[in-house]
Short mmCIF file of C-alpha atoms and ligand atoms in Angstrom, two decimals:
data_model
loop_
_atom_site.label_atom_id
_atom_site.label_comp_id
_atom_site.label_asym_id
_atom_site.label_seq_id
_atom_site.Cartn_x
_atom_site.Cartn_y
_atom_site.Cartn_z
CA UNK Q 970 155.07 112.12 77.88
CA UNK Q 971 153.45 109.10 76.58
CA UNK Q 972 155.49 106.93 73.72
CA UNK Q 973 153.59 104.01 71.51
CA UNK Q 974 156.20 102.05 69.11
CA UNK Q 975 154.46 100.98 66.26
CA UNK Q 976 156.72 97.98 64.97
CA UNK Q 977 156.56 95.67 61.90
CA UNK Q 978 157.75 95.42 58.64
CA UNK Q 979 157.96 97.52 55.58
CA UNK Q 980 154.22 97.55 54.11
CA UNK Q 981 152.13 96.19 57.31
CA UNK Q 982 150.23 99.04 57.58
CA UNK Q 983 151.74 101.03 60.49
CA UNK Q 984 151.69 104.43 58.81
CA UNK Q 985 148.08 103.86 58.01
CA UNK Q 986 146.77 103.23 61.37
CA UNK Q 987 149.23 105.68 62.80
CA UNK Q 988 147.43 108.78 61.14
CA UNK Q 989 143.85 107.05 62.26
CA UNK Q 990 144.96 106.36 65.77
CA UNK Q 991 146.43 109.39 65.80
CA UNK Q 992 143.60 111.27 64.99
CA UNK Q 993 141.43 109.75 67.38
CA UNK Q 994 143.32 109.31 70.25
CA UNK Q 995 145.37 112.98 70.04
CA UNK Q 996 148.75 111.88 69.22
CA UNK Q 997 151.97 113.04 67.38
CA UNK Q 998 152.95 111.10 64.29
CA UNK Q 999 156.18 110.76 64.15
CA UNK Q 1000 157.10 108.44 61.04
CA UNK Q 1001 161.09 108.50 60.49
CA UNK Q 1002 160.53 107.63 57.03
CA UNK Q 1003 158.56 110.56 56.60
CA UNK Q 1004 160.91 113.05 58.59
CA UNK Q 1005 163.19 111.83 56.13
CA UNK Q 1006 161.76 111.88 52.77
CA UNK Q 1007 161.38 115.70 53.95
CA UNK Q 1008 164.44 116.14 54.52
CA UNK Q 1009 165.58 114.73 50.80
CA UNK Q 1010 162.85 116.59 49.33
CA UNK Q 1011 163.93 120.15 50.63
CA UNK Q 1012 167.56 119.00 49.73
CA UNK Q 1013 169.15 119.89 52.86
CA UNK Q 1014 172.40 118.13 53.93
CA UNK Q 1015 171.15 115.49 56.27
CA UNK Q 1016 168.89 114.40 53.14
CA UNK Q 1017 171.31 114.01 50.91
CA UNK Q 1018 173.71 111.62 53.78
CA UNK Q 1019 170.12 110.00 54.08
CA UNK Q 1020 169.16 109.21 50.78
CA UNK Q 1021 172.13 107.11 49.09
CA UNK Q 1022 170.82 104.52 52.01
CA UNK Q 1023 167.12 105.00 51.61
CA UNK Q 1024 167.75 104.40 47.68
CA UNK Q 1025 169.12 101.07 48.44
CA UNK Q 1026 166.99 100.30 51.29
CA UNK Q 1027 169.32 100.16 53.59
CA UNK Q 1028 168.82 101.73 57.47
CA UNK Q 1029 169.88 105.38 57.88
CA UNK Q 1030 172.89 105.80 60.45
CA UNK Q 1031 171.44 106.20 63.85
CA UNK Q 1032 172.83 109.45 64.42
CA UNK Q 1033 171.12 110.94 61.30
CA UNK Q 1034 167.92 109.58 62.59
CA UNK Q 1035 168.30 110.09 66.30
CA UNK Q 1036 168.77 114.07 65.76
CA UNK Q 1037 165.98 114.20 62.95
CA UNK Q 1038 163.34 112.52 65.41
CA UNK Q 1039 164.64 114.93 68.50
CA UNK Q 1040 164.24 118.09 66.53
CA UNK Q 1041 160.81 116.23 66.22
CA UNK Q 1042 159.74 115.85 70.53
CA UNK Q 1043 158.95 117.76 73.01
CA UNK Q 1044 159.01 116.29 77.02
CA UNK Q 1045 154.97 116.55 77.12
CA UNK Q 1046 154.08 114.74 74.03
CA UNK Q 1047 152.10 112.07 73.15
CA UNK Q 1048 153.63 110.20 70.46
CA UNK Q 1049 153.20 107.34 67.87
CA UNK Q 1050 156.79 106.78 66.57
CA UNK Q 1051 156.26 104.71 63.35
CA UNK Q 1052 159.43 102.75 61.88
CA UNK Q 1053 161.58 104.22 64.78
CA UNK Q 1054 163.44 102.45 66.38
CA UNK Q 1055 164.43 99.75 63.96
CA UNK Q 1056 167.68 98.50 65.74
CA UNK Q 1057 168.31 97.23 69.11
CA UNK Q 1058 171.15 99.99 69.04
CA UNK Q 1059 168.15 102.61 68.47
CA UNK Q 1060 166.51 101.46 70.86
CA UNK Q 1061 169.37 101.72 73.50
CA UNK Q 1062 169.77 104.96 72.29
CA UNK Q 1063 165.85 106.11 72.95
CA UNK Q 1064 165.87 104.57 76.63
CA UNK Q 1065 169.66 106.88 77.65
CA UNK Q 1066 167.89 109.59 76.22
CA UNK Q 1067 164.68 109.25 78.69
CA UNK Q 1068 162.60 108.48 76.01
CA UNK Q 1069 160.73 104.79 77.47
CA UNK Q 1070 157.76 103.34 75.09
CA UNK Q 1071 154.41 102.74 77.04
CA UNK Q 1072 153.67 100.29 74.93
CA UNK Q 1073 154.77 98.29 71.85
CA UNK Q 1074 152.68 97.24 69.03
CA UNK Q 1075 154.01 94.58 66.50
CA UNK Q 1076 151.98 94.16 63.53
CA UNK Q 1077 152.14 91.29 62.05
CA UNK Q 1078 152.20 90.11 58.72
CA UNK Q 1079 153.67 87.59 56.21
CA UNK Q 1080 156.09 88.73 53.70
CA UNK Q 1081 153.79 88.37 50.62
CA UNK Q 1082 151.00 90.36 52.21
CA UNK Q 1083 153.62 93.22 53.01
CA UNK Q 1084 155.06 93.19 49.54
CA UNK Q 1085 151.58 93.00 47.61
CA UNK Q 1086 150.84 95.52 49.74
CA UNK Q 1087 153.73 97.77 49.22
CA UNK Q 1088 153.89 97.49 45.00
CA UNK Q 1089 150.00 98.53 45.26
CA UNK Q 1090 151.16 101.70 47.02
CA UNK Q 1091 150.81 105.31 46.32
CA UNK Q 1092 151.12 108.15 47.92
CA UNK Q 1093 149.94 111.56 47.36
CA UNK Q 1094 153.16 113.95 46.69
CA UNK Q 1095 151.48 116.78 48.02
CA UNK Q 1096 149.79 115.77 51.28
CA UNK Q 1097 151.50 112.15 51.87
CA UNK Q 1098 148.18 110.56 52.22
CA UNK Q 1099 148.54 106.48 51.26
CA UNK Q 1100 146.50 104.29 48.86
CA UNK Q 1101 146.59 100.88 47.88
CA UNK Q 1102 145.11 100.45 43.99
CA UNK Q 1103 143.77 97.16 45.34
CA UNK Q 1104 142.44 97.59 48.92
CA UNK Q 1105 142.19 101.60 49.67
CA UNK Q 1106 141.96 102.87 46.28
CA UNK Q 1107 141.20 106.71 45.68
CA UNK Q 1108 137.83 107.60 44.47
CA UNK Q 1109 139.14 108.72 40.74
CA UNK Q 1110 141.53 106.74 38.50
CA UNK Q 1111 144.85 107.55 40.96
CA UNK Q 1112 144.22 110.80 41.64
CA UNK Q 1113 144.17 112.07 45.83
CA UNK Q 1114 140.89 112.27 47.07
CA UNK Q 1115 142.13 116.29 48.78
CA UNK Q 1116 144.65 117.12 47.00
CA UNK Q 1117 143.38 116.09 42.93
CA UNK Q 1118 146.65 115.34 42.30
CA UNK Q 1119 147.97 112.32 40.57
CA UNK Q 1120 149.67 109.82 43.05
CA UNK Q 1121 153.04 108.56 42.68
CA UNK Q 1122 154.92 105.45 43.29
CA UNK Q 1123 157.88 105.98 46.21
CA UNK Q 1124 161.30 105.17 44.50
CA UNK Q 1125 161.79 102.41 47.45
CA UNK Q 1126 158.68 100.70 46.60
CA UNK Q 1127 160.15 98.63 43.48
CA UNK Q 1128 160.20 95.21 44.07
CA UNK Q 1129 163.69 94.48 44.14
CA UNK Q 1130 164.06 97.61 47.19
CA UNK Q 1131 161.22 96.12 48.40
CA UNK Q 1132 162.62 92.59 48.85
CA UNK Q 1133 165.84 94.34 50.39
CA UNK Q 1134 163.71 96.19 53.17
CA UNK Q 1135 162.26 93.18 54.02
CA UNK Q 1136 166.22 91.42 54.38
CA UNK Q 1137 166.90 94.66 56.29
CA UNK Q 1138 163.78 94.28 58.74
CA UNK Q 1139 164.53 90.73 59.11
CA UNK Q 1140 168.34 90.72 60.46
CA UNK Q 1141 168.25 94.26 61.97
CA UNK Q 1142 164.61 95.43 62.99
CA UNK Q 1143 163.09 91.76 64.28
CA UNK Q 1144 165.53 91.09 67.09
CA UNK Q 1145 163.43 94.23 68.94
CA UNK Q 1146 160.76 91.84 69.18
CA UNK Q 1147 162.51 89.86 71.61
CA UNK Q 1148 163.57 92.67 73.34
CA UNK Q 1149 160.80 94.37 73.74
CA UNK Q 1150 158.70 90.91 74.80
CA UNK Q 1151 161.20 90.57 77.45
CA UNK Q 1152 160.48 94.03 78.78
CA UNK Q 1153 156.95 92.65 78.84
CA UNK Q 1154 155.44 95.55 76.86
CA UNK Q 1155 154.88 94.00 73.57
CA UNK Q 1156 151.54 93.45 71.96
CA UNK Q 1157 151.16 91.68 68.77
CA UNK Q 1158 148.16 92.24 66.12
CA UNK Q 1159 147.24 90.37 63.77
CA UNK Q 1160 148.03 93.02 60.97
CA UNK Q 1161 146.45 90.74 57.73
CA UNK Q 1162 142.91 91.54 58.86
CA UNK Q 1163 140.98 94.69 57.02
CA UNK Q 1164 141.95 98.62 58.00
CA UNK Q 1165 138.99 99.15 60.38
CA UNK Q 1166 139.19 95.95 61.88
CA UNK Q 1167 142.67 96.91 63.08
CA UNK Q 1168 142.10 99.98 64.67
CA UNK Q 1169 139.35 98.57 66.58
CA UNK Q 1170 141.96 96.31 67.71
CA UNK Q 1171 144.28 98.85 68.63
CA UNK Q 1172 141.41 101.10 70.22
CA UNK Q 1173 140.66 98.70 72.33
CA UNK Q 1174 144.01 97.26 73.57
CA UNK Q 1175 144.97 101.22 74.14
CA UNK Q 1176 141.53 101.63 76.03
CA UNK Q 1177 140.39 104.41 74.03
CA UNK Q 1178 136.50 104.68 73.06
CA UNK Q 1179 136.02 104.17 69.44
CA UNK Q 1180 133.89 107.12 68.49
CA UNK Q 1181 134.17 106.76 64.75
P1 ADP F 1331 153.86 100.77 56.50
O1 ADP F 1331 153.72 102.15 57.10
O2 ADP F 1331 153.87 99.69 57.54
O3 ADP F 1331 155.02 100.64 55.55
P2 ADP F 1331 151.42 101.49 55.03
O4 ADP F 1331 150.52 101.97 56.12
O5 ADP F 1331 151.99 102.51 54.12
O6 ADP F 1331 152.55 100.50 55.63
O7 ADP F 1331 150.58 100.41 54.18
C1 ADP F 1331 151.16 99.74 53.05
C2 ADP F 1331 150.12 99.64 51.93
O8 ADP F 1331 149.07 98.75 52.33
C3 ADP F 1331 149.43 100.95 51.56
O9 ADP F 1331 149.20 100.95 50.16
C4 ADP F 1331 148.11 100.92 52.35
O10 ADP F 1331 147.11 101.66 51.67
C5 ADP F 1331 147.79 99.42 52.35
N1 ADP F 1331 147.16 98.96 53.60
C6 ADP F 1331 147.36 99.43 54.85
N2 ADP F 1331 146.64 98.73 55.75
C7 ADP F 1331 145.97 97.78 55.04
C8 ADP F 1331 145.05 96.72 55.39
N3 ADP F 1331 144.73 96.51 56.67
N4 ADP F 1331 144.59 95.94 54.40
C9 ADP F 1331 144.96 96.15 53.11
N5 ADP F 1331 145.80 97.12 52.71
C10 ADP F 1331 146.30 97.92 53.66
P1 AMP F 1332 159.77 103.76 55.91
O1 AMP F 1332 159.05 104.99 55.44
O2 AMP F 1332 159.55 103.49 57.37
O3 AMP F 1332 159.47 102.56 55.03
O4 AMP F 1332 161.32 104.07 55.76
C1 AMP F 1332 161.90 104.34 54.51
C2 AMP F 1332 163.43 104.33 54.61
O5 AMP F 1332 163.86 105.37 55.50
C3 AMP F 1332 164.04 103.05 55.17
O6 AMP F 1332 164.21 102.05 54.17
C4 AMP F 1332 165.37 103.57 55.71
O7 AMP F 1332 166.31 103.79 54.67
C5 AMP F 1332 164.99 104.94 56.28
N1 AMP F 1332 164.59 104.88 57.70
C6 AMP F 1332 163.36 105.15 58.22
N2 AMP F 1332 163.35 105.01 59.55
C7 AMP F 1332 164.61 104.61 59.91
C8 AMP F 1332 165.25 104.28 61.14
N3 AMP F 1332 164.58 104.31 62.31
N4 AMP F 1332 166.56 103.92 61.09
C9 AMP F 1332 167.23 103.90 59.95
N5 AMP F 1332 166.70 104.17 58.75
C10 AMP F 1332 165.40 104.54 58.72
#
């Protein structure tokens, strides 16, 4: 089993060079956020405990999300776990449970960049892909390059959930960049810089050939 934490906040980019690395380098994506929105969507119990918190922007109880990214894994994996975990409790929780990141990667970013970055967002409601009107726009007026659908706006990404998320990440989510420094296994990126640019980056602190 091989575990890469891909930490940050809300809007850095992490779920957009989680599908690319992914891709490449023949790993799971496991985004939390995504497991849940799922789970809301279909309407089944743990999405409606879920979503009364992911309205607000506030974190999901661990146990919700702890059995939601379980269901998730298998022991021979080889995973990207993106916004997981997002407390030092989480954390805890993923080490008694055998599950010990090779590697984490912080991506860094101010809080403008992540929040210009966020209200530009859209996401296809059929295949989840993500666009920014601004910086990865689609190739027709917000419609998904696949899917010809129009893209939506996530309910979370209005500014004022936005500048919660950001609170949230701040007093709950940074303290795991201490921890995971001390562990020695944290790698920070300079997240500002363009898409490609990044996964280069990444591709080359993971030691994987860039074949793109
Ligand atoms: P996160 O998963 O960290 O919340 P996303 O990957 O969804 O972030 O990216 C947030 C928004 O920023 C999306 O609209 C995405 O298209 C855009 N984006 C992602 N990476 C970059 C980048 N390197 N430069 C500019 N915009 C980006
Ligand atoms: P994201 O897609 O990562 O931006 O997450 C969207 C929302 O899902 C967050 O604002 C939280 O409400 C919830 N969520 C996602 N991952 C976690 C997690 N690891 N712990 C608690 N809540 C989470």
């Amino acid at each position: 089993m091989e575990i890469l934490v891909f930490l940050g906040p809300p809007g850095a980019g992490k779920g957009t060079q989680a599908k690319r690395l992914a891709e490449i380098g023949g790993y799971t994506h496991l985004s939390t956020g995504d497991l849940l929105r799922e789970e809301v969507k279909r309407g089944t119990d743990l999405g409606r405990q879920a979503k009364s918190y992911m309205d607000k922007g506030e974190l999901v109880p661990d146990d919700l999300v702890i059995k939601i990214l379980i269901s998730n894994m298998s022991s021979d994996g080889k995973y990207i776990l993106d916004g997981f975990p997002r407390t030092i409790s989480q954390a805890e929780r993923m080490e008694e449970l055998g599950l010990r990141p090779e590697r984490v990667l912080l991506f860094n970013v101010p809080e403008e960049v992540a929040v210009e970055r966020i209200s530009y967002r859209r996401v296809c409601p059929k295949c989840g892909a993500v666009y920014h009107l601004k910086y990865m726009k689609p190739k027709e007026d917000e419609l998904c390059d696949r899917c010809k659908v129009k893209l939506i706006q996530r309910d979370d990404d209005r500014e004022e959930v936005v500048r919660n998320r950001y609170r949230v990440y701040l007093e709950k989510t940074a303290p795991l960049i201490k921890y995971y420094s001390d562990k020695g296994i944290l790698v920070e990126i300079d997240a500002t810089k363009g898409p490609d640019e990044i996964l280069s980056e990444l591709l080359k602190i993971l030691g994987i050939s860039d074949e793109r």
